[in-house]
C-alpha cells in the first residue's frame, strides 16, 4: 500500500496549476485505478507517473512520463489530448513496434479496470477532459504507390526511415526523444507499427505524428489523398523486404 499512498501524495501537486479549473476524477474509478497502477505500472512509470520507476533505466525508449501530458498514440486531432479509449487501448494491447514489444499488454484487465487506470493517467497528466476520436477519411479502393513514393520523397521520410524503409536513414543515429534519450525510426519492412497495423491506424500516425518523438505530424501540410498514398507506400515495404 505504500506505493498507493506515494502516488496520492506526489500526484496531488500536478493539479496545482489547474486548481482554478473544474478538474474532477471519478472517486470509484480513481481508487481502483491507484491499486492497479501500484500493482502493474509504478515499477516502470514511477510512483508519481514521471517515467522513473525502478525498472525504467532498462528500457529503450524509456517509459512514458505521464506528467508531461504528451502521448505517442492518439486517435484525436493534432494538439488534442488522447481519448480515454486511446489510453485503454495502449494498456490493453501494449506497444509493439518494429524493434519488438516496448510495453507489455494487459489483456486480462476488464474494461472497468482499464477505465480506472486511464483515470489515474488522466490525473497524472493533468488532463481536464479526454479528447474525441477524429474521423479518418475513407481509404481509396486502389493504392497509388507511384504517388506514395513521390510523397515519401517530398516529405523527406527517407531522412529517418531510409530509402528502403529500413529505419537507417542518414539522420537516424542522431535522433532523440523528448527526454533526450536515443530513439530509432521504425523499420517499415517488419510490417509492425506502433499504435496498430490497420491502414487507418497508420494513416492516423502520419496525420498526428508521435508525441514526444521526432516523428512530426503531417496533417496540417499534406492532403488526405497524399497521406493515403504514402500510407500504402509505407505498408508496401514489408511485402518488398529482401528485394
CSV table of C-alpha atoms in Angstrom, one decimal:
chain,number,residue,atom,x,y,z
A,1,UNK,CA,0.0,0.0,0.0
A,2,UNK,CA,2.9,2.4,0.4
A,3,UNK,CA,3.1,2.9,-3.3
A,4,UNK,CA,-0.6,3.8,-3.3
A,5,UNK,CA,0.0,6.5,-0.7
A,6,UNK,CA,3.1,7.7,-2.5
A,7,UNK,CA,1.0,8.2,-5.6
A,8,UNK,CA,-1.7,10.1,-3.7
A,9,UNK,CA,0.9,12.3,-2.0
A,10,UNK,CA,3.0,13.1,-5.1
A,11,UNK,CA,0.4,13.3,-7.8
A,12,UNK,CA,-1.5,15.9,-5.9
A,13,UNK,CA,0.8,18.7,-6.9
A,14,UNK,CA,0.2,18.1,-10.6
A,15,UNK,CA,-3.2,19.9,-10.3
A,16,UNK,CA,-2.0,23.0,-8.5
A,17,UNK,CA,-1.6,24.9,-11.8
A,18,UNK,CA,-5.2,24.0,-12.8
A,19,UNK,CA,-6.8,24.4,-9.4
A,20,UNK,CA,-8.9,27.2,-10.7
A,21,UNK,CA,-10.4,24.9,-13.3
A,22,UNK,CA,-13.1,22.3,-12.8
A,23,UNK,CA,-10.9,19.2,-12.6
A,24,UNK,CA,-12.5,16.2,-11.1
A,25,UNK,CA,-11.8,12.5,-11.1
A,26,UNK,CA,-14.3,9.7,-10.6
A,27,UNK,CA,-13.6,8.6,-7.0
A,28,UNK,CA,-14.6,5.0,-7.5
A,29,UNK,CA,-12.5,4.7,-10.7
A,30,UNK,CA,-9.6,6.6,-9.3
A,31,UNK,CA,-9.4,4.4,-6.1
A,32,UNK,CA,-9.4,1.2,-8.1
A,33,UNK,CA,-7.0,2.7,-10.6
A,34,UNK,CA,-4.5,3.6,-7.9
A,35,UNK,CA,-4.4,-0.1,-6.8
A,36,UNK,CA,-3.9,-1.3,-10.3
A,37,UNK,CA,-1.3,1.3,-11.0
A,38,UNK,CA,0.7,0.2,-8.0
A,39,UNK,CA,0.4,-3.4,-9.0
A,40,UNK,CA,1.2,-3.0,-12.7
A,41,UNK,CA,2.6,0.3,-13.7
A,42,UNK,CA,4.6,2.1,-10.9
A,43,UNK,CA,7.6,-0.2,-11.4
A,44,UNK,CA,8.2,1.3,-14.8
A,45,UNK,CA,6.3,4.6,-14.9
A,46,UNK,CA,7.2,5.6,-11.3
A,47,UNK,CA,5.1,6.3,-8.3
A,48,UNK,CA,4.3,9.8,-9.5
A,49,UNK,CA,3.9,8.9,-13.1
A,50,UNK,CA,7.2,10.6,-14.2
A,51,UNK,CA,8.6,7.5,-16.1
A,52,UNK,CA,11.3,6.9,-13.5
A,53,UNK,CA,10.3,3.7,-11.9
A,54,UNK,CA,12.8,1.2,-10.5
A,55,UNK,CA,13.0,-0.7,-13.8
A,56,UNK,CA,12.8,2.3,-16.2
A,57,UNK,CA,16.5,2.5,-17.0
A,58,UNK,CA,16.4,-0.9,-18.5
A,59,UNK,CA,14.0,0.2,-21.3
A,60,UNK,CA,14.7,1.9,-24.6
A,61,UNK,CA,12.7,4.0,-25.2
A,62,UNK,CA,12.1,4.9,-21.6
A,63,UNK,CA,8.6,4.5,-20.1
A,64,UNK,CA,6.2,7.4,-20.7
A,65,UNK,CA,6.4,10.4,-18.4
A,66,UNK,CA,2.7,11.0,-17.9
A,67,UNK,CA,3.3,14.3,-16.1
A,68,UNK,CA,4.3,15.9,-19.4
A,69,UNK,CA,0.8,15.4,-20.8
A,70,UNK,CA,2.3,14.2,-24.1
A,71,UNK,CA,1.2,10.8,-25.6
A,72,UNK,CA,2.5,8.9,-28.6
A,73,UNK,CA,-0.6,7.1,-29.6
A,74,UNK,CA,-3.9,9.0,-30.2
A,75,UNK,CA,-6.9,8.9,-32.5
A,76,UNK,CA,-7.7,12.6,-31.7
A,77,UNK,CA,-6.8,15.6,-33.8
A,78,UNK,CA,-3.4,17.3,-33.7
A,79,UNK,CA,-3.0,19.3,-30.5
A,80,UNK,CA,-5.8,17.5,-28.7
A,81,UNK,CA,-5.4,15.1,-25.8
A,82,UNK,CA,-5.9,11.4,-26.5
A,83,UNK,CA,-9.3,9.9,-25.9
A,84,UNK,CA,-10.0,7.6,-23.0
A,85,UNK,CA,-10.2,4.7,-25.5
A,86,UNK,CA,-6.7,5.6,-26.8
A,87,UNK,CA,-5.3,5.2,-23.3
A,88,UNK,CA,-7.2,2.0,-22.7
A,89,UNK,CA,-6.1,0.5,-26.0
A,90,UNK,CA,-2.4,1.1,-25.2
A,91,UNK,CA,-2.8,-0.5,-21.8
A,92,UNK,CA,-4.7,-3.5,-23.2
A,93,UNK,CA,-2.5,-4.1,-26.3
A,94,UNK,CA,0.8,-2.7,-25.1
A,95,UNK,CA,3.1,-1.2,-27.7
A,96,UNK,CA,4.6,-3.4,-30.3
A,97,UNK,CA,6.9,-1.7,-32.8
A,98,UNK,CA,9.4,-2.8,-35.5
A,99,UNK,CA,12.0,-3.3,-32.8
A,100,UNK,CA,9.8,-5.5,-30.5
A,101,UNK,CA,7.5,-5.1,-27.6
A,102,UNK,CA,8.3,-1.9,-25.7
A,103,UNK,CA,5.3,-2.0,-23.4
A,104,UNK,CA,3.6,-5.2,-22.3
A,105,UNK,CA,0.0,-5.9,-23.0
A,106,UNK,CA,-2.5,-6.2,-20.1
A,107,UNK,CA,-5.2,-8.2,-22.0
A,108,UNK,CA,-6.6,-9.8,-18.8
A,109,UNK,CA,-7.8,-6.5,-17.4
A,110,UNK,CA,-11.5,-5.8,-17.6
A,111,UNK,CA,-13.0,-2.8,-19.3
A,112,UNK,CA,-13.7,-1.3,-15.9
A,113,UNK,CA,-10.1,-1.8,-14.8
A,114,UNK,CA,-8.8,-0.2,-18.0
A,115,UNK,CA,-11.1,2.8,-17.4
A,116,UNK,CA,-9.9,3.0,-13.8
A,117,UNK,CA,-6.2,3.1,-14.9
A,118,UNK,CA,-7.0,5.7,-17.6
A,119,UNK,CA,-8.5,7.9,-14.8
A,120,UNK,CA,-5.2,7.8,-12.9
A,121,UNK,CA,-3.2,8.6,-16.0
A,122,UNK,CA,-5.6,11.5,-16.8
A,123,UNK,CA,-4.9,12.8,-13.3
A,124,UNK,CA,-1.1,12.4,-13.6
A,125,UNK,CA,-1.1,14.2,-16.9
A,126,UNK,CA,-3.4,16.9,-15.6
A,127,UNK,CA,-5.9,16.3,-18.5
A,128,UNK,CA,-9.1,18.1,-17.7
A,129,UNK,CA,-11.0,16.2,-20.4
A,130,UNK,CA,-10.1,13.4,-22.7
A,131,UNK,CA,-10.2,14.2,-26.5
A,132,UNK,CA,-12.7,12.8,-29.0
A,133,UNK,CA,-11.5,10.5,-31.9
A,134,UNK,CA,-11.4,12.2,-35.2
A,135,UNK,CA,-12.8,10.8,-38.4
A,136,UNK,CA,-10.4,9.2,-40.8
A,137,UNK,CA,-11.1,9.8,-44.5
A,138,UNK,CA,-12.0,6.6,-46.4
A,139,UNK,CA,-9.2,4.5,-47.8
A,140,UNK,CA,-9.0,4.6,-51.6
A,141,UNK,CA,-10.1,1.4,-53.3
A,142,UNK,CA,-6.9,1.3,-55.4
A,143,UNK,CA,-3.5,2.2,-53.9
A,144,UNK,CA,-1.5,4.8,-55.7
A,145,UNK,CA,2.0,3.6,-54.9
A,146,UNK,CA,3.7,5.8,-57.5
A,147,UNK,CA,2.2,8.9,-55.8
A,148,UNK,CA,3.1,7.4,-52.5
A,149,UNK,CA,6.7,7.1,-53.5
A,150,UNK,CA,6.7,10.7,-54.6
A,151,UNK,CA,5.1,11.9,-51.3
A,152,UNK,CA,7.6,9.8,-49.3
A,153,UNK,CA,10.4,11.8,-51.1
A,154,UNK,CA,8.6,15.1,-50.8
A,155,UNK,CA,8.1,14.7,-47.0
A,156,UNK,CA,11.7,13.6,-46.7
A,157,UNK,CA,10.7,10.4,-44.9
A,158,UNK,CA,13.9,8.7,-46.1
A,159,UNK,CA,16.0,11.0,-43.9
A,160,UNK,CA,14.9,9.0,-40.9
A,161,UNK,CA,13.3,5.8,-42.3
A,162,UNK,CA,15.7,5.3,-45.2
A,163,UNK,CA,15.1,5.0,-48.9
A,164,UNK,CA,14.3,1.3,-48.5
A,165,UNK,CA,12.2,1.8,-45.3
A,166,UNK,CA,14.7,0.0,-43.1
A,167,UNK,CA,15.0,2.8,-40.5
A,168,UNK,CA,18.6,3.6,-41.3
A,169,UNK,CA,18.2,7.0,-42.9
A,170,UNK,CA,21.1,9.5,-42.8
A,171,UNK,CA,19.9,11.2,-39.6
A,172,UNK,CA,18.6,8.0,-37.9
A,173,UNK,CA,21.6,7.7,-35.5
A,174,UNK,CA,21.1,11.3,-34.2
A,175,UNK,CA,17.5,11.2,-33.2
A,176,UNK,CA,16.4,11.7,-29.6
A,177,UNK,CA,13.0,11.7,-27.9
A,178,UNK,CA,11.6,14.4,-25.7
A,179,UNK,CA,13.6,13.2,-22.7
A,180,UNK,CA,16.9,13.3,-24.6
A,181,UNK,CA,17.2,9.6,-25.0
A,182,UNK,CA,18.2,8.0,-28.3
A,183,UNK,CA,15.3,6.7,-30.4
A,184,UNK,CA,15.3,4.7,-33.6
A,185,UNK,CA,12.9,5.3,-36.6
A,186,UNK,CA,10.6,2.4,-37.4
A,187,UNK,CA,11.8,-0.3,-39.8
A,188,UNK,CA,8.8,-0.4,-42.2
A,189,UNK,CA,10.0,-3.7,-43.7
A,190,UNK,CA,9.0,-5.5,-40.5
A,191,UNK,CA,5.3,-4.6,-41.0
A,192,UNK,CA,4.8,-3.8,-37.3
A,193,UNK,CA,3.7,-0.3,-36.4
A,194,UNK,CA,3.3,1.4,-33.0
A,195,UNK,CA,-0.4,2.1,-32.5
A,196,UNK,CA,-1.6,-0.7,-34.7
A,197,UNK,CA,-1.2,-2.2,-38.1
A,198,UNK,CA,-4.6,-1.3,-39.6
A,199,UNK,CA,-4.2,1.1,-42.6
A,200,UNK,CA,-6.4,3.6,-40.8
A,201,UNK,CA,-4.2,3.5,-37.7
A,202,UNK,CA,-1.0,4.0,-39.8
A,203,UNK,CA,-2.7,6.9,-41.7
A,204,UNK,CA,-3.5,8.4,-38.3
A,205,UNK,CA,0.1,8.1,-37.1
A,206,UNK,CA,1.2,10.0,-40.2
A,207,UNK,CA,-1.5,12.6,-39.7
A,208,UNK,CA,-0.8,13.2,-35.9
A,209,UNK,CA,2.8,12.2,-35.6
A,210,UNK,CA,4.1,10.5,-32.4
A,211,UNK,CA,4.1,12.9,-29.5
A,212,UNK,CA,7.4,13.2,-27.6
A,213,UNK,CA,9.3,11.7,-30.6
A,214,UNK,CA,11.0,13.2,-33.7
A,215,UNK,CA,8.1,11.9,-35.8
A,216,UNK,CA,6.2,15.0,-36.8
A,217,UNK,CA,2.6,15.4,-37.7
A,218,UNK,CA,1.8,15.9,-41.4
A,219,UNK,CA,-1.9,16.5,-41.1
A,220,UNK,CA,-1.6,20.3,-41.5
A,221,UNK,CA,0.5,20.3,-44.6
A,222,UNK,CA,-0.4,17.2,-46.5
A,223,UNK,CA,-3.7,16.3,-48.2
A,224,UNK,CA,-5.7,13.3,-47.1
A,225,UNK,CA,-5.2,11.7,-50.5
A,226,UNK,CA,-1.4,12.1,-50.3
A,227,UNK,CA,-1.4,10.7,-46.8
A,228,UNK,CA,-3.3,7.7,-48.0
A,229,UNK,CA,-0.8,7.3,-50.9
A,230,UNK,CA,2.2,7.4,-48.6
A,231,UNK,CA,0.5,5.1,-46.1
A,232,UNK,CA,0.1,2.5,-48.8
A,233,UNK,CA,3.7,3.0,-49.9
A,234,UNK,CA,4.9,2.6,-46.3
A,235,UNK,CA,2.9,-0.6,-45.9
A,236,UNK,CA,4.3,-2.0,-49.2
A,237,UNK,CA,7.8,-2.1,-47.7
A,238,UNK,CA,7.0,-5.2,-45.8
A,239,UNK,CA,6.0,-7.1,-48.9
A,240,UNK,CA,9.1,-6.0,-50.7
A,241,UNK,CA,11.6,-7.0,-48.0
A,242,UNK,CA,14.6,-8.7,-49.4
A,243,UNK,CA,14.2,-7.3,-52.9
